[in-house]
Structure formats: structure tokens, C-alpha cells
Coordinates of C-alpha atoms and ligand atoms in Angstrom, one line a residue:
X23 CA -5.6 31.9 -13.5
X24 CA -3.5 31.2 -10.4
X25 CA -4.2 28.3 -8.1
X26 CA -6.1 29.7 -5.1
X27 CA -6.6 26.4 -3.4
X28 CA -2.9 25.7 -2.8
X29 CA -2.0 26.7 0.8
X30 CA 0.5 29.6 1.0
X31 CA 3.8 27.9 2.0
X32 CA 7.3 28.8 2.6
X33 CA 9.4 26.7 0.2
X34 CA 10.6 23.6 2.0
X35 CA 14.3 24.3 1.6
X36 CA 13.8 27.7 3.1
X37 CA 12.4 26.5 6.3
X38 CA 14.6 27.0 9.4
X39 CA 14.3 23.3 10.4
X40 CA 15.3 22.2 6.9
X41 CA 18.4 24.4 7.0
X42 CA 19.2 23.1 10.5
X43 CA 18.8 19.5 9.3
X44 CA 21.2 20.2 6.4
X45 CA 23.8 21.4 8.9
X46 CA 23.0 18.6 11.3
X47 CA 23.4 16.0 8.6
X48 CA 27.0 17.0 8.0
X49 CA 27.8 16.3 11.6
X50 CA 26.0 13.0 11.8
X51 CA 26.4 11.4 8.4
X52 CA 29.6 9.6 9.4
X53 CA 28.4 8.6 12.9
X54 CA 28.2 4.8 13.2
X55 CA 25.3 3.0 14.9
X56 CA 27.9 1.0 16.8
X57 CA 29.0 4.2 18.5
X58 CA 25.6 5.7 18.9
X59 CA 24.5 2.6 20.8
X60 CA 27.8 2.3 22.8
X61 CA 27.5 5.9 24.0
X62 CA 23.8 5.6 24.8
X63 CA 22.9 2.3 26.5
X64 CA 19.2 3.3 26.8
X65 CA 18.9 4.0 23.2
X66 CA 17.2 0.7 22.3
X67 CA 14.4 1.2 24.7
X68 CA 14.2 5.0 24.4
X69 CA 13.9 5.4 20.7
X70 CA 10.7 3.4 20.5
X71 CA 7.0 4.2 20.3
X72 CA 3.8 2.2 20.6
X73 CA 0.3 2.6 19.4
X74 CA -2.4 0.1 20.3
X75 CA -0.1 -2.8 20.4
X76 CA 1.9 -1.8 17.3
X77 CA 5.5 -1.4 18.6
X78 CA 8.0 0.6 16.6
X79 CA 11.7 0.4 17.4
X80 CA 13.4 3.2 15.5
X81 CA 16.6 3.1 17.5
X82 CA 18.6 1.5 14.6
X83 CA 18.4 4.7 12.6
X84 CA 21.3 7.1 11.9
X85 CA 19.8 9.7 14.2
X86 CA 20.3 11.3 17.5
X87 CA 17.9 13.0 19.8
X88 CA 18.8 16.2 18.0
X89 CA 17.8 14.7 14.6
X90 CA 14.4 13.7 16.0
X91 CA 14.0 17.2 17.5
X92 CA 14.8 18.8 14.2
X93 CA 12.5 16.5 12.2
X94 CA 9.7 17.3 14.6
X95 CA 10.4 21.0 14.2
X96 CA 10.2 20.4 10.4
X97 CA 6.8 18.8 10.9
X98 CA 5.7 21.7 12.9
X99 CA 7.0 24.3 10.5
X100 CA 5.3 22.4 7.7
X101 CA 2.0 22.6 9.5
X102 CA 1.6 18.8 9.8
X103 CA -0.9 19.1 12.7
X104 CA -3.2 21.4 10.8
X105 CA -2.9 19.4 7.6
X106 CA -4.0 16.3 9.7
X107 CA -6.9 18.3 11.0
X108 CA -7.8 19.4 7.5
X109 CA -7.8 15.9 6.2
X110 CA -9.9 14.5 9.1
X111 CA -12.4 17.3 8.9
X112 CA -13.2 16.7 5.2
X113 CA -11.4 19.8 3.7
X114 CA -10.8 19.4 0.0
X115 CA -7.0 18.8 0.3
X116 CA -6.8 17.0 -3.0
X117 CA -6.8 20.3 -4.8
X118 CA -6.0 19.1 -8.3
X119 CA -9.2 17.0 -8.2
X120 CA -11.1 19.3 -5.9
X121 CA -11.9 16.4 -3.5
X122 CA -11.9 15.7 0.2
X123 CA -9.6 12.9 1.2
X124 CA -11.6 10.8 3.7
X125 CA -10.6 7.2 3.8
X126 CA -10.6 7.8 7.6
X127 CA -14.4 8.2 7.3
X128 CA -14.7 4.6 6.0
X129 CA -13.7 3.4 9.4
X130 CA -15.4 6.0 11.6
X131 CA -17.7 4.4 14.1
X132 CA -21.4 5.0 13.9
X133 CA -22.3 8.3 15.5
X134 CA -19.1 10.1 14.5
X135 CA -19.7 13.1 12.2
X136 CA -17.6 14.0 9.2
X137 CA -19.1 16.6 6.9
X138 CA -18.4 17.0 3.2
X139 CA -20.3 19.6 1.2
X140 CA -22.7 20.1 4.0
X141 CA -23.5 16.4 4.5
X142 CA -22.4 14.0 7.2
X143 CA -20.9 11.0 5.3
X144 CA -20.6 8.6 8.2
X145 CA -24.3 7.3 8.1
X146 CA -23.9 6.5 4.3
X147 CA -20.7 4.6 5.1
X148 CA -22.6 2.4 7.5
X149 CA -25.5 1.9 5.2
X150 CA -23.2 0.5 2.6
X151 CA -21.4 -1.6 5.2
X152 CA -24.7 -3.1 6.4
X153 CA -25.7 -3.9 2.8
X154 CA -22.3 -5.6 2.2
X155 CA -22.7 -7.6 5.4
X156 CA -26.2 -8.7 4.5
X157 CA -25.0 -9.8 1.1
X158 CA -21.9 -11.5 2.5
X159 CA -24.0 -13.5 4.9
X160 CA -26.2 -14.7 2.2
X161 CA -23.3 -15.8 0.0
X162 CA -21.3 -17.3 2.9
X163 CA -24.3 -19.3 4.1
X164 CA -25.2 -20.6 0.7
X165 CA -28.5 -18.8 0.7
X166 CA -27.6 -16.7 -2.3
X167 CA -28.0 -19.0 -5.3
X168 CA -26.6 -18.8 -8.8
X169 CA -28.9 -18.8 -11.8
X170 CA -29.3 -22.6 -11.9
X171 CA -30.0 -22.8 -8.2
X172 CA -26.5 -23.8 -7.1
X173 CA -24.8 -22.1 -4.1
X174 CA -21.8 -19.9 -4.9
X175 CA -18.4 -21.6 -4.3
X176 CA -16.1 -19.3 -6.2
X177 CA -15.6 -15.5 -6.0
X178 CA -13.6 -13.7 -8.6
X179 CA -12.7 -10.1 -8.0
X180 CA -12.0 -8.2 -11.2
X181 CA -10.3 -4.9 -10.7
X182 CA -6.8 -3.3 -11.0
X183 CA -4.7 -1.0 -8.9
X184 CA -6.5 0.0 -5.7
X185 CA -9.4 -2.1 -6.8
X186 CA -7.2 -5.2 -6.8
X187 CA -4.1 -4.8 -4.7
X188 CA -5.9 -4.1 -1.4
X189 CA -8.4 -6.9 -1.9
X190 CA -5.6 -9.5 -2.8
X191 CA -3.3 -8.3 -0.1
X192 CA -6.1 -8.5 2.5
X193 CA -7.3 -11.8 1.3
X194 CA -3.9 -13.3 1.6
X195 CA -3.1 -11.5 4.9
X196 CA -6.3 -12.8 6.5
X197 CA -6.6 -16.2 4.9
X198 CA -6.4 -17.7 8.3
X199 CA -9.8 -16.2 9.1
X200 CA -11.4 -17.0 5.8
X201 CA -14.2 -19.4 5.0
X202 CA -12.2 -22.2 3.5
X203 CA -15.0 -23.7 1.3
X204 CA -15.1 -20.6 -0.8
X205 CA -12.4 -20.1 -3.5
X206 CA -11.2 -16.6 -4.1
X207 CA -9.5 -15.5 -7.3
X208 CA -8.3 -12.0 -8.4
X209 CA -8.0 -11.0 -12.0
X210 CA -6.4 -7.7 -12.8
X211 CA -4.1 -7.8 -15.8
X212 CA -5.4 -7.1 -19.3
X213 CA -3.3 -10.0 -20.4
X214 CA -5.9 -12.6 -21.1
X215 CA -3.8 -15.2 -19.3
X216 CA -4.8 -13.7 -16.0
X217 CA -8.5 -14.3 -16.7
X218 CA -8.1 -17.7 -18.3
X219 CA -5.9 -19.1 -15.6
X220 CA -8.1 -17.7 -12.8
X221 CA -11.3 -19.3 -14.2
X222 CA -10.1 -22.4 -16.0
X223 CA -11.2 -24.8 -13.2
X224 CA -14.3 -22.9 -12.1
X225 CA -17.9 -23.7 -12.9
X226 CA -19.9 -20.6 -14.0
X227 CA -22.9 -22.0 -12.2
X228 CA -21.1 -21.6 -8.9
X229 CA -19.1 -18.5 -9.6
X230 CA -19.7 -14.9 -8.5
X231 CA -17.9 -12.0 -10.1
X232 CA -17.2 -8.8 -8.3
X233 CA -16.5 -6.1 -10.8
X234 CA -14.5 -3.6 -8.7
X235 CA -13.8 -0.2 -10.2
X236 CA -14.1 3.2 -8.8
X237 CA -14.7 4.7 -12.2
X238 CA -16.1 1.7 -14.0
X239 CA -14.2 2.8 -17.1
X240 CA -10.8 1.3 -16.5
X241 CA -9.7 -0.5 -19.7
X242 CA -8.3 -3.6 -18.0
X243 CA -11.3 -4.1 -15.7
X244 CA -13.9 -3.4 -18.3
X245 CA -12.1 -5.8 -20.7
X246 CA -11.9 -8.5 -18.1
X247 CA -15.5 -7.9 -17.0
X248 CA -16.7 -8.3 -20.6
X249 CA -14.8 -11.5 -20.9
X250 CA -16.3 -12.7 -17.7
X251 CA -19.7 -12.1 -19.0
X252 CA -19.0 -14.0 -22.2
X253 CA -17.5 -16.8 -20.1
X254 CA -20.5 -17.0 -17.8
X255 CA -23.1 -16.8 -20.5
X256 CA -21.5 -19.5 -22.5
X257 CA -22.8 -21.9 -19.9
X258 CA -25.6 -20.0 -18.3
X259 CA -27.1 -19.0 -21.6
X260 CA -29.6 -16.3 -20.3
X261 CA -28.9 -12.6 -19.8
X262 CA -31.0 -12.9 -16.6
X263 CA -28.1 -14.9 -15.1
X264 CA -26.0 -11.8 -14.9
X265 CA -28.0 -10.6 -11.9
X266 CA -27.1 -13.7 -9.9
X267 CA -23.4 -13.9 -10.9
X268 CA -22.2 -10.3 -11.2
X269 CA -22.1 -7.6 -8.6
X270 CA -20.4 -4.2 -8.9
X271 CA -18.4 -2.1 -6.5
X272 CA -18.1 1.5 -7.8
X273 CA -18.8 5.2 -7.4
X274 CA -20.2 5.3 -11.0
X275 CA -23.8 4.2 -11.0
X276 CA -24.5 5.2 -14.6
X277 CA -21.5 3.1 -15.9
X278 CA -22.6 0.1 -13.8
X279 CA -26.1 0.2 -15.3
X280 CA -24.6 0.6 -18.8
X281 CA -22.6 -2.6 -18.2
X282 CA -25.8 -4.4 -17.4
X283 CA -25.4 -4.9 -13.6
X284 CA -28.6 -4.1 -11.6
X285 CA -27.8 -1.3 -9.2
X286 CA -29.5 -3.4 -6.6
X287 CA -26.3 -5.5 -6.8
X288 CA -24.1 -2.5 -6.6
X289 CA -22.1 -1.4 -3.6
X290 CA -21.1 2.2 -3.7
X291 CA -18.4 4.4 -2.4
X292 CA -17.5 8.0 -3.0
X293 CA -15.1 10.3 -4.8
X294 CA -13.5 11.2 -1.6
X295 CA -12.0 7.7 -1.4
X296 CA -8.8 7.4 -3.4
X297 CA -8.4 4.1 -5.2
X298 CA -5.2 3.2 -3.3
X299 CA -7.0 4.1 0.0
X300 CA -10.1 2.1 -0.7
X301 CA -9.6 -1.5 0.6
X302 CA -11.8 -0.7 3.6
X303 CA -14.6 0.7 1.4
X304 CA -17.0 -1.5 -0.6
X305 CA -13.8 -2.4 -2.6
X306 CA -13.2 -4.7 0.4
X307 CA -16.3 -6.8 -0.5
X308 CA -14.2 -9.8 -1.4
X309 CA -12.4 -9.4 1.9
X310 CA -15.7 -9.3 3.8
X311 CA -16.9 -12.4 1.8
X312 CA -13.7 -14.2 2.8
X313 CA -13.5 -13.3 6.5
X314 CA -17.1 -12.4 7.3
X315 CA -18.7 -9.1 8.4
X316 CA -17.6 -9.4 12.0
X317 CA -13.9 -9.8 11.1
X318 CA -14.2 -7.0 8.5
X319 CA -15.6 -4.7 11.3
X320 CA -12.6 -5.7 13.4
X321 CA -10.3 -4.7 10.5
X322 CA -12.1 -1.3 10.3
X323 CA -11.7 -0.9 14.1
X324 CA -7.9 -1.5 13.7
X325 CA -7.8 1.2 11.0
X326 CA -9.7 3.6 13.2
X327 CA -7.5 3.0 16.2
X328 CA -4.5 4.0 14.2
X329 CA -6.4 7.0 12.7
X330 CA -7.1 8.2 16.2
X331 CA -3.5 7.7 17.3
X332 CA -2.3 9.7 14.3
X333 CA -4.9 12.4 14.8
X334 CA -4.3 12.9 18.6
X335 CA -0.9 11.6 19.7
X336 CA 1.8 14.2 20.1
X337 CA 4.2 14.0 17.1
X338 CA 7.1 12.7 19.2
X339 CA 5.1 9.6 20.1
X340 CA 3.2 9.4 16.8
X341 CA 4.2 6.3 14.9
X342 CA 3.1 7.3 11.4
X343 CA 4.6 10.8 11.8
X344 CA 7.9 9.4 13.1
X345 CA 8.1 6.8 10.2
X346 CA 7.2 9.5 7.7
X347 CA 9.8 11.9 9.0
X348 CA 12.5 9.2 9.0
X349 CA 11.7 8.5 5.4
X350 CA 12.1 12.2 4.6
X351 CA 15.4 12.1 6.5
X352 CA 16.9 9.3 4.4
X353 CA 15.4 10.4 1.1
X354 CA 16.5 14.0 1.2
X355 CA 19.6 14.0 3.3
X356 CA 21.2 10.6 2.7
X357 CA 19.9 10.5 -0.8
X358 CA 18.5 7.0 -0.2
X359 CA 16.5 6.0 -3.3
X360 CA 14.5 3.1 -1.9
X361 CA 12.8 1.6 1.2
X362 CA 12.7 -2.2 1.6
X363 CA 9.6 -3.6 3.3
X364 CA 10.3 -7.0 4.8
X365 CA 7.3 -8.7 6.5
X366 CA 8.3 -11.8 8.3
X367 CA 5.0 -13.5 7.8
X368 CA 4.0 -15.5 4.8
X369 CA 0.5 -14.2 5.0
X370 CA 1.8 -10.7 4.2
X371 CA 3.4 -11.8 1.0
X372 CA 1.5 -9.2 -1.0
X373 CA 2.0 -6.4 1.5
X374 CA 5.0 -4.9 -0.3
X375 CA 3.1 -4.9 -3.6
X376 CA 0.2 -3.2 -1.9
X377 CA 2.5 -0.6 -0.4
X378 CA 4.0 0.1 -3.8
X379 CA 0.8 1.6 -5.1
X380 CA 0.0 3.3 -1.8
X381 CA 3.4 4.9 -1.5
X382 CA 4.5 5.5 -5.0
X383 CA 1.3 6.5 -6.6
X384 CA 0.8 8.9 -3.7
X385 CA 4.3 10.5 -3.4
X386 CA 5.8 10.0 -6.8
X387 CA 5.3 13.7 -7.6
X388 CA 7.7 16.3 -9.0
X389 CA 5.7 19.5 -8.4
X390 CA 4.5 21.2 -5.2
X391 CA 0.8 22.0 -4.4
X392 CA 1.4 25.3 -6.1
X393 CA 2.8 23.7 -9.2
X394 CA 6.5 24.6 -8.7
X395 CA 9.1 22.0 -9.6
X396 CA 10.5 20.6 -6.4
X397 CA 14.2 21.1 -5.7
X398 CA 14.5 18.1 -3.4
X399 CA 13.8 14.4 -3.7
X400 CA 10.3 13.1 -3.1
X401 CA 8.8 9.6 -2.8
X402 CA 11.3 6.8 -2.6
X403 CA 10.8 3.4 -4.3
X404 CA 9.2 0.9 -2.1
X405 CA 9.9 -2.8 -2.6
X406 CA 10.2 -6.0 -0.7
X407 CA 9.5 -9.6 -0.2
X408 CA 8.6 -11.6 2.9
X409 CA 11.3 -12.9 5.1
X410 CA 13.1 -15.2 5.2
X411 CA 12.9 -15.6 1.4
X412 CA 14.5 -12.2 0.6
X413 CA 17.5 -13.1 2.7
X414 CA 18.5 -15.7 0.2
X415 CA 18.1 -13.3 -2.7
X416 CA 18.6 -9.6 -2.4
X417 CA 19.8 -9.1 1.2
X418 CA 23.4 -9.5 0.0
X419 CA 23.1 -6.0 -1.6
X420 CA 21.5 -4.5 1.5
X421 CA 24.3 -5.8 3.7
X422 CA 27.4 -5.3 1.5
X423 CA 26.3 -3.3 -1.6
X424 CA 27.0 0.4 -2.1
X425 CA 23.5 1.7 -1.7
X426 CA 21.8 2.8 1.5
X427 CA 18.5 1.0 1.9
X428 CA 16.4 1.7 5.0
X429 CA 14.4 -1.4 5.8
X430 CA 11.1 -2.0 7.6
X431 CA 11.1 -5.3 9.4
X432 CA 7.6 -6.4 10.4
X433 CA 7.2 -9.4 12.7
X434 CA 4.5 -11.0 14.9
X435 CA 5.1 -12.3 18.4
X436 CA 2.6 -15.1 18.0
X437 CA 2.2 -17.2 14.9
X438 CA -1.2 -18.3 13.5
X439 CA 0.3 -21.6 12.5
X440 CA 2.4 -23.1 15.4
X441 CA 4.7 -25.7 13.9
X442 CA 7.6 -27.0 15.9
X443 CA 10.1 -24.2 16.4
X444 CA 9.4 -22.6 13.0
X445 CA 8.2 -19.3 14.5
X446 CA 11.1 -18.8 16.9
X447 CA 13.5 -19.5 14.0
X448 CA 11.6 -17.0 11.8
X449 CA 11.7 -14.3 14.4
X450 CA 15.3 -15.0 15.2
X451 CA 16.0 -13.9 11.6
X452 CA 14.1 -10.6 12.1
X453 CA 16.2 -9.7 15.1
X454 CA 19.4 -11.0 13.5
X455 CA 19.0 -9.2 10.2
X456 CA 18.3 -5.8 11.9
X457 CA 21.3 -6.4 14.2
X458 CA 23.6 -7.4 11.4
X459 CA 22.6 -4.5 9.3
X460 CA 23.1 -2.0 12.0
X461 CA 26.3 -3.2 13.6
X462 CA 28.0 -5.3 10.9
X463 CA 31.3 -7.1 11.5
X464 CA 34.6 -5.3 11.6
X465 CA 37.8 -6.4 9.9
X466 CA 39.2 -7.1 13.4
X467 CA 36.3 -9.4 14.2
X468 CA 36.7 -11.2 10.9
X469 CA 40.5 -11.6 11.4
X470 CA 40.0 -12.9 14.9
X471 CA 38.0 -15.8 13.4
X472 CA 41.2 -16.9 11.6
X473 CA 40.2 -15.6 8.2
X474 CA 43.0 -15.3 5.7
X475 CA 44.1 -11.7 5.2
X476 CA 43.2 -11.6 1.5
X477 CA 39.6 -12.7 2.3
X478 CA 39.0 -10.3 5.1
X479 CA 37.6 -7.4 3.0
X480 CA 35.1 -9.7 1.4
X481 CA 33.8 -10.8 4.7
X482 CA 33.6 -7.4 6.4
X483 CA 30.1 -6.0 7.1
X484 CA 30.3 -2.3 7.4
X485 CA 27.0 -2.1 9.2
X486 CA 25.4 1.3 9.8
X487 CA 22.4 0.2 7.7
X488 CA 19.3 1.6 9.2
X489 CA 16.0 -0.1 9.9
X490 CA 12.6 0.1 11.7
X491 CA 11.4 -3.0 13.5
X492 CA 7.7 -3.2 13.8
X493 CA 6.6 -5.8 16.3
X494 CA 2.9 -6.8 16.5
X495 CA 1.4 -9.3 18.9
X496 CA -0.5 -11.3 16.3
X497 CA -1.7 -11.0 12.7
X498 CA -5.4 -10.3 13.4
X499 CA -7.8 -8.3 11.3
X500 CA -7.4 -5.4 13.8
X501 CA -3.6 -5.6 13.5
X502 CA -3.8 -5.5 9.7
X503 CA -6.0 -2.4 9.8
X504 CA -3.5 -0.7 12.1
X505 CA -0.6 -1.6 9.9
X506 CA -2.2 -0.4 6.7
X507 CA -3.3 2.9 8.4
X508 CA 0.2 3.3 9.8
X509 CA 1.6 3.3 6.3
X510 CA -1.2 5.5 4.9
X511 CA -0.5 8.1 7.5
X512 CA 3.3 7.8 7.1
X513 CA 2.8 8.5 3.4
X514 CA 0.6 11.5 4.3
X515 CA 3.2 12.9 6.6
X516 CA 5.9 12.6 3.9
X517 CA 3.6 14.4 1.4
X518 CA 2.9 17.2 3.8
X519 CA 6.6 17.8 4.3
X520 CA 7.3 17.6 0.6
X521 CA 4.4 20.0 0.0
X522 CA 3.0 17.7 -2.7
X523 CA -0.5 16.3 -3.4
X524 CA -0.4 12.7 -2.2
X525 CA -3.9 12.1 -3.5
X526 CA -3.9 12.6 -7.2
X527 CA -2.2 10.4 -9.9
X528 CA -1.9 12.3 -13.1
X529 CA 1.2 10.4 -13.9
X530 CA -0.8 7.3 -15.0
X531 CA -2.8 9.2 -17.6
X532 CA -0.4 9.7 -20.5
X533 CA 0.3 6.0 -21.0
X534 CA -3.4 5.2 -20.8
X535 CA -4.2 7.7 -23.6
X536 CA -1.3 6.6 -25.8
X537 CA -2.2 2.9 -25.3
X538 CA -5.8 3.6 -26.5
X539 CA -4.5 5.3 -29.7
X540 CA -2.0 2.5 -30.4
X541 CA -4.8 0.0 -29.7
X542 CA -6.7 1.4 -32.7
X543 CA -3.5 1.3 -34.8
X544 CA -3.0 -2.3 -34.0
X545 CA -6.4 -3.2 -35.5
X546 CA -5.4 -3.0 -39.1
X547 CA -2.6 -4.5 -41.1
X548 CA -1.3 -1.2 -42.5
X549 CA 2.1 0.2 -41.6
X550 CA 2.1 2.7 -38.8
X551 CA 4.0 6.0 -39.3
X552 CA 2.4 8.3 -36.8
X553 CA 5.0 7.9 -34.0
X554 CA 8.7 8.4 -33.5
X555 CA 10.9 6.0 -35.4
X556 CA 11.4 3.6 -32.5
X557 CA 7.7 3.3 -31.6
X558 CA 6.8 2.9 -35.3
X559 CA 9.4 0.2 -35.8
X560 CA 8.3 -1.8 -32.8
X561 CA 4.6 -1.6 -33.7
X562 CA 5.3 -2.7 -37.2
X563 CA 7.6 -5.5 -36.2
X564 CA 4.9 -6.7 -33.7
X565 CA 2.2 -6.6 -36.5
X566 CA 4.5 -8.6 -38.8
X567 CA 5.3 -11.2 -36.2
X568 CA 1.8 -11.7 -34.8
X569 CA 0.5 -12.1 -38.4
Ligands
LIG608 O1 -3.7 3.4 -12.0 C1 -4.5 4.5 -11.9 C2 -5.7 4.2 -11.2 O2 -6.6 5.2 -11.3 C3 -5.5 3.9 -9.7 O3 -5.3 5.0 -8.9 C4 -6.7 3.1 -9.3 O4 -6.6 2.4 -8.1 C5 -6.8 2.2 -10.5 O5 -6.4 3.0 -11.6 C6 -8.1 1.5 -10.8 O6 -9.1 2.5 -11.0 P1 -10.6 2.1 -11.0 O7 -10.9 1.6 -9.6 O8 -11.4 3.3 -11.3 O9 -10.9 1.0 -12.0

């Protein structure tokens, strides 16, 4: 049977704009940012865009006005606008799972209407938010008591992937706004060390576990949840204690009940929320517990502001669209393999890890919506570390290595922790790094400093290394919402251009199935022979060594 849900599309490489970009690339690939800036003094103020306080400088890219025009034409020929409308109106654009893609509904204000399968989903979203808020208030105020009557002091979120990375990232990012007498821990890895270290100094009487899993079947989360139950009951003794110390966040009511959590203590969400797009659903319960319902609503308002910008702003002023198109430009024409995300804010230390799932689980795809193998590159590898730490480790390669690595610098004009001149020094590094990467240092400049001839090549910076600089007034809950939505929609833009499904993740399945089978084989002592010679040998060596 043929796939009738895939939109009829002209293959990407046959689009007029694509062909024009190929020709254009030839003329621009050797142009240097030094010349582009010298010949166009307004470039640094012109090639910028702003949405609700999020300022994007994209002037330090290897582009001209013509590049942007052609990329915008590509977006148009790819139907980006109508794909945006399809997503926002609840069409089932995740065709391989037959699901709508509606993380934008999670932050839609009361009164908006988004219909899926004949039902407006916005009221349900707010019902869950209100329940989360009531619960959070009770825990934060100490009114919610553990089984032995003690107030909750520790909150442990057990989840993995989207049920962990968003919560951890948001907790770290918004720690400044968090209730400091509550301790938050996040357990994700099936490696028992994660659970043991996260709970070793906690008292079960004062600890609340959030079991966060969309499906409530994920091996890691279920294994950790069972260990948590054993850990809690070892001290609390009575099954009845579970109701006071365990809550669930899931779409799977049946599975939650099977685990023994009362559905009165369950916060739901829906199959139209992808795991990696779920930090603003009930999966954000730990975030709400940390920062409080009001701040959580501000976070949602930030997401919504960026959603509206993406939905309504013309593409030439549309931050997520521009960022997405520039990623396509480097990935497909310059053959850049990675993007470095470099937040200059310690609170954003987990932001690159969060973005890795968002970007790579979304766009790490090799077939189009209609199932054809792509004949172009798709999702690049995202990676990064907060500045300035990265400068003293991998920036050498970005400056002088042989690979082209587009960078996203993210900085804030005001710090949440004023301390002497730390913040100016931090931000000086943002501006300096982007400048150094773009303009470099010529051999003449190096020589003029009196450098010995033999040393000159080693000290030359070729420059012409592209970057975005994203400047935000302050790291508030709203700002974090805007930043995350900016990347979500940039990822969407890329996926539309590449004609792939950014919302499924079949690529994680095979390993899961094989691990389950091997898990059974590890149970006994007998020699394993069912695999290839390498896998058999490794399994058997492991069995021998573990005893
Ligand atoms: O890694 C695959 C994945 O399905 C992710 O997409 C998801 O975020 C994660 O596992 C966790 O899934 P769940 O929330 O169902 O436990």
C-alpha cells in the first residue's frame, strides 16, 4: 500500500531555489567575512532580527543578501508557511505515527482553540496545569506530607530522554528562581550508580518521586522507578506510603495504575506531545515545583510569544526560520557536519545536552516523508558547553582546525548574579570569540607583531568561521521559553526543507529490542552463540569476568 499521508512534493534537489543555491554557493564559497563586512558597512546592523527581546545577529555568516533571498525562496518552494499552519492547526503531520504535533497547544493561553480529532485540546491543557499548580503549591508550602507526617524536602524526577533532559535543563537554567529549601535530583540512567548517588543522602520520609514517562514502559525509567519503590518501602514499610511519595507524569493511565500509583496522583499529557517537545507539559512538574506555578506560567508565556512570532512573522524577519535556513545552508552546501551551541551563562550548562535530543532525535533521518532515501545531508550534530569553559578546551579546533563549525553564541545583557566585573568579562568573551572566528588574524598582522617567520603560520587565524549571536536581556523564565521555542521551530524549519518527519524516532527502536534480548541472555551462565562472532565474544567475556 502506498503512503497516502505524505504530501506530494517535488524532490528537494529539483526545486528551482535549490539549484540556484548550488550555483550561488560556487560564487560565494570563497568570499571572506572580512571583505563582506568591508564592502558593506551596514551589514552588522542590517543582518539582524528581533523577536520579543530575543535579538539575533546573523551578519557573521558566509552569506549575502542574495543568499538570504534564495534561502527564503527555498522556504517558499518547500511550503514552509503552509507546513507551519498545518502544525499549529493540529493536522496529523507526524505521519508515521499518525499524530498531530501540538507542543504549541501546551502554551496556548486559555480561550484559544486548537482542535484535534474534533476536540478542542486547550481546555484540557489548562485543567492539567491547574492541577499541577495546586499540587505544587501544597508541596512547596509543606502542606503535602509524606507518609510519616513529615513535609517533602527532596524531589527526585525519574525519567529519560525528553522526560529527563527538559526537566534537568529547566531546573538548572531557572535555579535562580527556585525554592532553595527543596532539593532536586534527576535520575535517568539505567546504571544503578545514577539512582544510588542521587538518593544516598536523602531520607525517604521527606522524598517525593516523580515518575516521568510518556509511555510508562521505558526500561530505564521503569527499572529506576521499581528501585525507588524498594528504596522508599525499606524505610516506610507500608504500601500505602506509595501514594504520598510517588506521583506519575504520563499519557498511559493503565500503565501507571499497573505500577501502583493512584491516578489521582497522575498528571497527564497527550500523544500529540513528542517526548523531546514535552518540557512544558506535565513533564515539567519538577520545574513547576522548583520555580512555582507563576514562574512556570511565565515560562509558558515565553514559549507562546515565540510560537506567535514563528507563526505570524514574515519569513525574512522570522528568527526560527532564519536560523533553520542557515543550518540548511551550512549542512547542505558547505558540508558542515556539526553546530556548536555555546551559551555564555552557567545556568544554561545543560542547554546543549537538551538541544542534542531536540535536534538530533528530530532531524537525524535518512528518508523523506514519502520513504525515499535522501540525496542530501540532513540533521547536523549539535554539541557544546557553556562559555568560557569551552574556550579552554575545544575552541582551538573551531579557530584553527580543518572543519567548518557554525556556532551559536548565546549571551545575556544582565546577569542574575552580579559579582564585581565578572559579567562584563564574560560578555567580552562572547563578542571577542565571534569576532575572532569571523575575521581571524592575517599573516601580515602576525608578522607586524614581530613574530618570527617560522612561527607565523602557527599563529595565523584564517577566520571566516560563521556564527549566530543571540543576545537576550536577562535569563528569566519567559526568556528560557522563548529560547527553547526558537530552537524547536528552527528544527521544524530544517525538517520541512529536508522533507523529513521531525517528529518520530524509529532510530531508537532497534537497540532497545536487541538490548532486551541480550538482557535475557545475560541471565544464565551458558555460552551465548546466537549473535555475530564479535557480539558473542563480548557477551561471553563479560559473563566470564563478572562471574
Ligand atoms: O529515546 C526514545 C524516547 O522514546 C524519547 O523520544 C523519549 O523522550 C524517551 O525515549 C523517553 O520516553 P518515555 O517518556 O516514554 O519514557
